[in-house]
Amino acid sequence: MSANKVHIFDTTLRDGEQVPGCKLNTKEKVELALKLEALGVDIIEAGFPISSPGDFESVSQISAVIKNATVCGLTRAVQKDIEVAAEALKGATRPRIHTGIGSSDNHIKYKFNSTREEILERAVAAVKLARNFVPDVEFYAEDAGRADLEFLARLAEAVIAAGATVVNVPDTTGFCLPHQYAEKMAYLVNNVKNIDKAILSCHCHNDLGLATANSIAGAIAGARQIECTINGIGERAGNTSLEEVVMTIKKHPELNLYTGIDATQLLPMSRLVSETMRMVVQPNKAVVGDNAFSHSSGIHQDGFLKEATTYEIIAPEEVGADTSKIVLTARSGRSALAYRFKNLGYEFNRDDVDTLYGCFLKVADSKKEVKDEDLKALAETHLQVHA
Ligand code: KIV
Ligand code: ZN
């Protein structure tokens, strides 16, 4: 059976940019969009054109330079939003309008003071209007994670009939468990009569740390688009992380899924976004964190030095990282110490390493990490004493 493509919809420049204090200017957004295209993302959500003149300008300039990826602009299910987005996307080779409205009873009552029937009508009208401008219209059922299943299915069927090419099922509040999100997708696959005319999309937030797990569960259940951001940045606890989704799919061929992402650009892309947004990536971040390829405990280091796959399921070069790191701490063992001495040009025999190890532990107990300078000092002292 041939593998199924999962389209990668990057929303770093829209949902990602909603991180407090991380505003990007148009020039930075255009530069990032070009890098995202080179990375291989299928859709770039470039902004929310009606939200500000700056965002309009960014969507417009990105539309002018991106040639292969689809460029998408967000709107509410509001006529003016859709008209402005269409205007901003005018120069795009492949424009997409992303429109939508709240779908949970919570949103319908508290945000819209409305009813399910009215919401359905507004959703259909918004999709029809958007289709007058572009052939590719994505509909988001905001807070679908907490929406009633039957209503969600009715809404999906109605917007597809109105011309939606993609139906986005956002877990806006990051509430779902992976099996619940998968069940939601499977229900739509099995109960929406015209589902073959649209792609289902996962858009998961990370409030419970489940965004990646939920997106993968959604794809296994039939979704063929995942919405994500570089480094998982975004509103509150963030969005699904692009690099985690891509590497999970790559590392599990049994899922029979693939993406068009060039994984070797993941680390450079992560660093670029981190620097441009002045937002530090947590060291233990999966795939791209500083410690993702560091080994510090003696047991792990010993195994890793015998055979890297004992403790690494991703080789650093697969994601564009230099090499794995052997970090020396008080938990490190003799084999790691000998390895690091060797890298510094010191070939010690087993007895030397035994002696040096005692001295090393004294230094390690007083420091978080023993650096090259400390090792050189230890080696030189040892050589002088044992000359
Ligand atoms: O989280 C969400 O529901 C969204 C929509 C606007 C797609 O970001
Ligand atoms: Zn979102």
PDB file of C-alpha atoms and ligand atoms in Angstrom, residues 14-15 170 172 203 205 235 239, ligand 2:
ATOM      1  CA  ARG A  14       0.203  33.576  12.594  1.00  0.00           C
ATOM      2  CA  ASP A  15      -0.642  31.407  15.636  1.00  0.00           C
ATOM      3  CA  PRO A 170      -8.921  22.604  16.234  1.00  0.00           C
ATOM      4  CA  THR A 172      -8.248  25.187  20.595  1.00  0.00           C
ATOM      5  CA  HIS A 203      -4.761  21.956  14.846  1.00  0.00           C
ATOM      6  CA  HIS A 205      -2.734  23.369  21.280  1.00  0.00           C
ATOM      7  CA  GLU A 235      -0.682  31.199  22.181  1.00  0.00           C
ATOM      8  CA  ASN A 239       0.932  24.793  19.217  1.00  0.00           C
TER       9      ASN A 239
HETATM   10 ZN    ZN B   2      -4.683  27.925  17.294  1.00  0.00          ZN
END
